[in-house]
GROMACS .gro file of C-alpha atoms in nm:
model
  258
    1MET     CA    1   2.611   0.585   1.226
    2ARG     CA    2   2.697   0.285   1.026
    3PRO     CA    3   2.522   0.104   0.740
    4ALA     CA    4   2.301  -0.192   0.862
    5SER     CA    5   1.995  -0.391   0.765
    6LEU     CA    6   1.668  -0.526   0.910
    7THR     CA    7   1.570  -0.885   0.909
    8GLU     CA    8   1.300  -1.042   0.719
    9ASP     CA    9   1.072  -1.064   1.018
   10GLN     CA   10   1.138  -0.693   1.091
   11TRP     CA   11   1.051  -0.587   0.729
   12ALA     CA   12   0.767  -0.798   0.766
   13LEU     CA   13   0.641  -0.624   1.073
   14LEU     CA   14   0.695  -0.285   0.900
   15GLU     CA   15   0.492  -0.401   0.600
   16GLN     CA   16   0.208  -0.529   0.818
   17TYR     CA   17   0.172  -0.176   0.921
   18ARG     CA   18   0.163  -0.036   0.564
   19PHE     CA   19   0.542   0.046   0.526
   20LEU     CA   20   0.704  -0.097   0.185
   21LYS     CA   21   1.027  -0.094   0.044
   22GLY     CA   22   1.111   0.067  -0.285
   23ILE     CA   23   0.912   0.303  -0.538
   24PRO     CA   24   0.556   0.199  -0.606
   25SER     CA   25   0.467   0.013  -0.935
   26GLY     CA   26   0.273   0.243  -1.185
   27SER     CA   27   0.243   0.606  -1.188
   28GLY     CA   28   0.018   0.614  -0.852
   29GLY     CA   29   0.123   0.780  -0.543
   30THR     CA   30   0.185   1.110  -0.382
   31GLU     CA   31   0.512   1.245  -0.234
   32ALA     CA   32   0.474   1.354   0.120
   33SER     CA   33   0.708   1.634   0.039
   34GLY     CA   34   0.455   1.779  -0.196
   35LEU     CA   35   0.194   1.820   0.105
   36LEU     CA   36   0.421   1.930   0.368
   37PHE     CA   37   0.429   2.315   0.292
   38ASP     CA   38   0.161   2.380   0.061
   39GLU     CA   39  -0.192   2.427   0.213
   40GLY     CA   40  -0.349   2.426  -0.124
   41LYS     CA   41  -0.206   2.089  -0.225
   42MET     CA   42  -0.312   1.958   0.088
   43VAL     CA   43  -0.682   2.051   0.054
   44ARG     CA   44  -0.685   1.908  -0.299
   45TYR     CA   45  -0.530   1.579  -0.176
   46LEU     CA   46  -0.801   1.537   0.083
   47GLU     CA   47  -1.093   1.638  -0.130
   48ASP     CA   48  -0.978   1.381  -0.412
   49ARG     CA   49  -1.004   1.131  -0.146
   50PHE     CA   50  -1.345   1.201   0.003
   51ALA     CA   51  -1.500   0.902  -0.141
   52LEU     CA   52  -1.223   0.667  -0.046
   53MET     CA   53  -1.235   0.787   0.305
   54GLY     CA   54  -1.608   0.796   0.338
   55SER     CA   55  -1.642   1.158   0.419
   56SER     CA   56  -1.725   1.502   0.258
   57GLU     CA   57  -1.590   1.703   0.552
   58LEU     CA   58  -1.252   1.863   0.526
   59LYS     CA   59  -1.202   1.862   0.912
   60THR     CA   60  -1.267   1.475   0.932
   61ALA     CA   61  -1.073   1.398   0.623
   62GLY     CA   62  -0.776   1.589   0.758
   63SER     CA   63  -0.801   1.411   1.108
   64LEU     CA   64  -0.830   1.063   0.943
   65PHE     CA   65  -0.520   1.155   0.731
   66MET     CA   66  -0.318   1.234   1.043
   67LYS     CA   67  -0.425   0.914   1.215
   68ARG     CA   68  -0.273   0.751   0.906
   69TYR     CA   69   0.028   0.940   0.861
   70ALA     CA   70   0.102   0.910   1.243
   71PHE     CA   71   0.248   0.565   1.161
   72VAL     CA   72   0.554   0.749   1.003
   73ALA     CA   73   0.637   0.865   1.368
   74ALA     CA   74   0.539   0.526   1.535
   75LEU     CA   75   0.727   0.307   1.315
   76GLY     CA   76   1.030   0.537   1.307
   77VAL     CA   77   1.031   0.529   1.694
   78LEU     CA   78   0.978   0.140   1.677
   79ALA     CA   79   1.293   0.090   1.455
   80ALA     CA   80   1.477   0.315   1.653
   81THR     CA   81   1.377   0.205   2.020
   82CYS     CA   82   1.334  -0.160   1.962
   83TRP     CA   83   1.592  -0.237   1.700
   84ASN     CA   84   1.845   0.049   1.732
   85ARG     CA   85   1.802   0.147   1.344
   86LYS     CA   86   1.729   0.447   1.157
   87LEU     CA   87   1.506   0.460   0.846
   88ASN     CA   88   1.510   0.709   0.604
   89LEU     CA   89   1.181   0.893   0.684
   90SER     CA   90   1.260   1.228   0.524
   91PRO     CA   91   0.934   1.362   0.334
   92GLY     CA   92   1.099   1.326   0.014
   93ASN     CA   93   1.155   0.994   0.072
   94LEU     CA   94   0.789   0.879   0.137
   95VAL     CA   95   0.531   0.807  -0.138
   96LEU     CA   96   0.172   0.750  -0.019
   97VAL     CA   97  -0.031   0.508  -0.226
   98ASP     CA   98  -0.416   0.494  -0.165
   99HIS     CA   99  -0.543   0.157  -0.027
  100VAL     CA  100  -0.892   0.063   0.111
  101ASN     CA  101  -0.922  -0.254   0.320
  102ASP     CA  102  -1.199  -0.510   0.317
  103ASN     CA  103  -1.360  -0.332   0.572
  104GLY     CA  104  -1.402  -0.004   0.391
  105LEU     CA  105  -1.098   0.194   0.565
  106TRP     CA  106  -0.895   0.403   0.389
  107LEU     CA  107  -0.545   0.289   0.481
  108PRO     CA  108  -0.282   0.424   0.252
  109ARG     CA  109   0.050   0.230   0.196
  110ILE     CA  110   0.380   0.428   0.249
  111HIS     CA  111   0.670   0.347   0.027
  112LEU     CA  112   1.027   0.420   0.110
  113LYS     CA  113   1.223   0.510  -0.217
  114ASP     CA  114   1.530   0.467  -0.028
  115PRO     CA  115   1.507   0.152   0.201
  116SER     CA  116   1.855   0.192   0.349
  117VAL     CA  117   1.909   0.142   0.700
  118TRP     CA  118   2.162   0.257   0.961
  119GLU     CA  119   2.246   0.162   1.296
  120PHE     CA  120   2.287   0.419   1.587
  121THR     CA  121   2.619   0.425   1.756
  122SER     CA  122   2.552   0.689   2.025
  123PRO     CA  123   2.261   0.823   2.208
  124ALA     CA  124   2.332   1.167   2.043
  125GLU     CA  125   2.257   1.011   1.700
  126LYS     CA  126   1.932   0.863   1.822
  127ASP     CA  127   1.840   1.196   1.966
  128GLU     CA  128   1.905   1.390   1.652
  129PHE     CA  129   1.710   1.140   1.448
  130ILE     CA  130   1.392   1.187   1.701
  131HIS     CA  131   1.441   1.566   1.677
  132SER     CA  132   1.448   1.562   1.285
  133LEU     CA  133   1.144   1.317   1.269
  134PHE     CA  134   0.923   1.530   1.468
  135SER     CA  135   1.042   1.884   1.450
  136GLY     CA  136   1.164   1.871   1.079
  137HIS     CA  137   0.868   1.639   0.973
  138LEU     CA  138   0.581   1.570   1.192
  139ASP     CA  139   0.524   1.911   1.333
  140LYS     CA  140   0.539   2.052   0.968
  141MET     CA  141   0.260   1.805   0.875
  142VAL     CA  142   0.054   1.920   1.177
  143GLY     CA  143   0.104   2.281   1.088
  144VAL     CA  144  -0.008   2.240   0.747
  145LEU     CA  145  -0.336   2.063   0.843
  146LYS     CA  146  -0.391   2.309   1.115
  147ARG     CA  147  -0.364   2.615   0.839
  148SER     CA  148  -0.532   2.437   0.549
  149VAL     CA  149  -0.845   2.258   0.727
  150LYS     CA  150  -0.842   2.438   1.047
  151LEU     CA  151  -0.797   2.141   1.272
  152PRO     CA  152  -0.683   2.214   1.634
  153ASP     CA  153  -0.311   2.084   1.688
  154LEU     CA  154  -0.465   1.926   2.017
  155ILE     CA  155  -0.642   1.661   1.797
  156LEU     CA  156  -0.355   1.636   1.554
  157TRP     CA  157  -0.090   1.575   1.799
  158GLU     CA  158  -0.301   1.316   1.983
  159ASN     CA  159  -0.357   1.127   1.678
  160VAL     CA  160   0.007   1.092   1.678
  161ALA     CA  161   0.055   1.034   2.047
  162VAL     CA  162  -0.198   0.743   2.072
  163TYR     CA  163   0.018   0.543   1.821
  164LEU     CA  164   0.342   0.625   1.991
  165PHE     CA  165   0.209   0.522   2.315
  166TRP     CA  166   0.101   0.200   2.147
  167ILE     CA  167   0.457   0.107   2.053
  168TYR     CA  168   0.595   0.173   2.381
  169GLU     CA  169   0.332  -0.017   2.591
  170ASN     CA  170   0.317  -0.319   2.355
  171GLU     CA  171   0.508  -0.594   2.478
  172ALA     CA  172   0.489  -0.762   2.125
  173PHE     CA  173   0.754  -0.503   2.010
  174THR     CA  174   1.068  -0.658   2.184
  175SER     CA  175   1.373  -0.457   2.296
  176ASP     CA  176   1.573  -0.397   2.622
  177ARG     CA  177   1.289  -0.323   2.857
  178ASP     CA  178   1.506  -0.076   3.055
  179GLN     CA  179   1.613   0.110   2.743
  180LYS     CA  180   1.266   0.125   2.611
  181GLN     CA  181   1.125   0.272   2.933
  182ASP     CA  182   1.411   0.519   2.920
  183ASP     CA  183   1.350   0.609   2.570
  184PHE     CA  184   0.980   0.671   2.648
  185VAL     CA  185   1.048   0.903   2.945
  186GLN     CA  186   1.280   1.114   2.729
  187LEU     CA  187   0.999   1.121   2.462
  188LEU     CA  188   0.759   1.259   2.710
  189SER     CA  189   0.993   1.502   2.896
  190ASP     CA  190   0.939   1.871   2.880
  191GLU     CA  191   1.322   1.913   2.875
  192ASN     CA  192   1.292   1.747   2.527
  193SER     CA  193   1.023   1.978   2.398
  194ARG     CA  194   1.264   2.113   2.143
  195TRP     CA  195   1.236   1.780   1.958
  196PHE     CA  196   0.892   1.868   1.851
  197GLY     CA  197   0.935   2.207   1.730
  198GLU     CA  198   0.864   2.552   1.881
  199TYR     CA  199   0.713   2.431   2.197
  200LYS     CA  200   0.768   2.554   2.552
  201LYS     CA  201   0.590   2.211   2.672
  202ASN     CA  202   0.608   1.871   2.524
  203PRO     CA  203   0.307   1.827   2.293
  204LEU     CA  204   0.261   1.477   2.379
  205LYS     CA  205   0.285   1.477   2.774
  206LYS     CA  206  -0.060   1.590   2.814
  207TYR     CA  207  -0.220   1.301   2.663
  208TYR     CA  208  -0.040   1.035   2.875
  209THR     CA  209  -0.301   0.993   3.141
  210GLU     CA  210  -0.390   0.688   3.351
  211LYS     CA  211  -0.598   0.413   3.201
  212VAL     CA  212  -0.922   0.364   3.361
  213LYS     CA  213  -1.194   0.106   3.360
  214VAL     CA  214  -1.475   0.154   3.113
  215GLU     CA  215  -1.796  -0.022   3.125
  216GLY     CA  216  -1.839  -0.282   2.838
  217LEU     CA  217  -1.464  -0.309   2.795
  218ASP     CA  218  -1.259  -0.593   2.974
  219ASP     CA  219  -0.923  -0.394   2.974
  220GLU     CA  220  -0.852  -0.059   3.102
  221ILE     CA  221  -0.811   0.191   2.858
  222ARG     CA  222  -0.668   0.553   2.812
  223VAL     CA  223  -0.960   0.782   2.721
  224ARG     CA  224  -0.895   1.028   2.456
  225LYS     CA  225  -0.883   1.396   2.530
  226THR     CA  226  -1.009   1.503   2.203
  227CYS     CA  227  -1.232   1.335   1.931
  228CYS     CA  228  -1.066   1.237   1.593
  229TYR     CA  229  -1.409   1.245   1.428
  230SER     CA  230  -1.396   0.894   1.298
  231TYR     CA  231  -1.777   0.855   1.391
  232ARG     CA  232  -1.845   1.108   1.110
  233LEU     CA  233  -1.728   0.878   0.842
  234GLU     CA  234  -1.986   0.708   0.625
  235ASN     CA  235  -2.118   0.433   0.843
  236GLY     CA  236  -1.877   0.587   1.112
  237GLU     CA  237  -2.033   0.410   1.431
  238GLN     CA  238  -1.841   0.116   1.334
  239PHE     CA  239  -1.517   0.308   1.310
  240ARG     CA  240  -1.560   0.498   1.647
  241CYS     CA  241  -1.254   0.467   1.861
  242LYS     CA  242  -1.313   0.238   2.177
  243THR     CA  243  -1.133   0.530   2.351
  244CYS     CA  244  -1.355   0.788   2.223
  245PRO     CA  245  -1.431   1.080   2.481
  246GLN     CA  246  -1.800   1.115   2.366
  247THR     CA  247  -1.871   0.751   2.474
  248CYS     CA  248  -1.630   0.683   2.739
  249LYS     CA  249  -1.700   1.004   2.957
  250VAL     CA  250  -2.036   0.864   3.055
  251LYS     CA  251  -1.941   0.518   3.119
  252ARG     CA  252  -1.655   0.612   3.305
  253THR     CA  253  -1.859   0.822   3.539
  254VAL     CA  254  -2.085   0.541   3.587
  255CYS     CA  255  -1.801   0.320   3.682
  256GLU     CA  256  -1.629   0.551   3.897
  257SER     CA  257  -1.966   0.587   4.089
  258ASN     CA  258  -2.002   0.264   4.170
   0.00000   0.00000   0.00000
């Protein structure tokens, strides 16, 4: 790898999805590394944010946290696949800062203490980065949430998968189309299950199903296999995913019977 940079537009896109350069001002913020291996710290972190999240249930809070934290994987893959760039996404480099948007959604910002950028000079370098991002980082976060709040890893990995699929299927994120598709195939391959941890099968692959027509929606969607519990938040129906299996299953049956 060699030192590189991102354009202003590329940094602006990352900031749009809550990635910011530099240490946050003031004393606020929680280092991701402090949560990664300590179940007690994770539980306290979630409980301290019940009011911000609009939840008093650890499982709901844990699932919401993973949905927000999944952007570490999604944006890391975006930079690698679309821009051929490596961001420093090691847990010790990430600081989470609480933020609630105008709609009342808890959307923590993620600060990169070291905003340096590197360019991949070989496919092997990119593969090693993906391996470290998932096996050395996301899988560990899935593990601590699974142990601390008893969330099934099926929910946690699907919370990651939906945003990864969004990156690869979104035409707005420009790149070499063939390279992007090849990277996506590699990401879903069982041959690369080692990228994600101690798995015999790729933990993302099971969620990549065909999109279907659902009553009331114009576009076909990929219905989730698990529920992320967003509907359990305060005033949660407005936050229920449009791909929620609790609501889409019945509508999909109606559609398929016609």
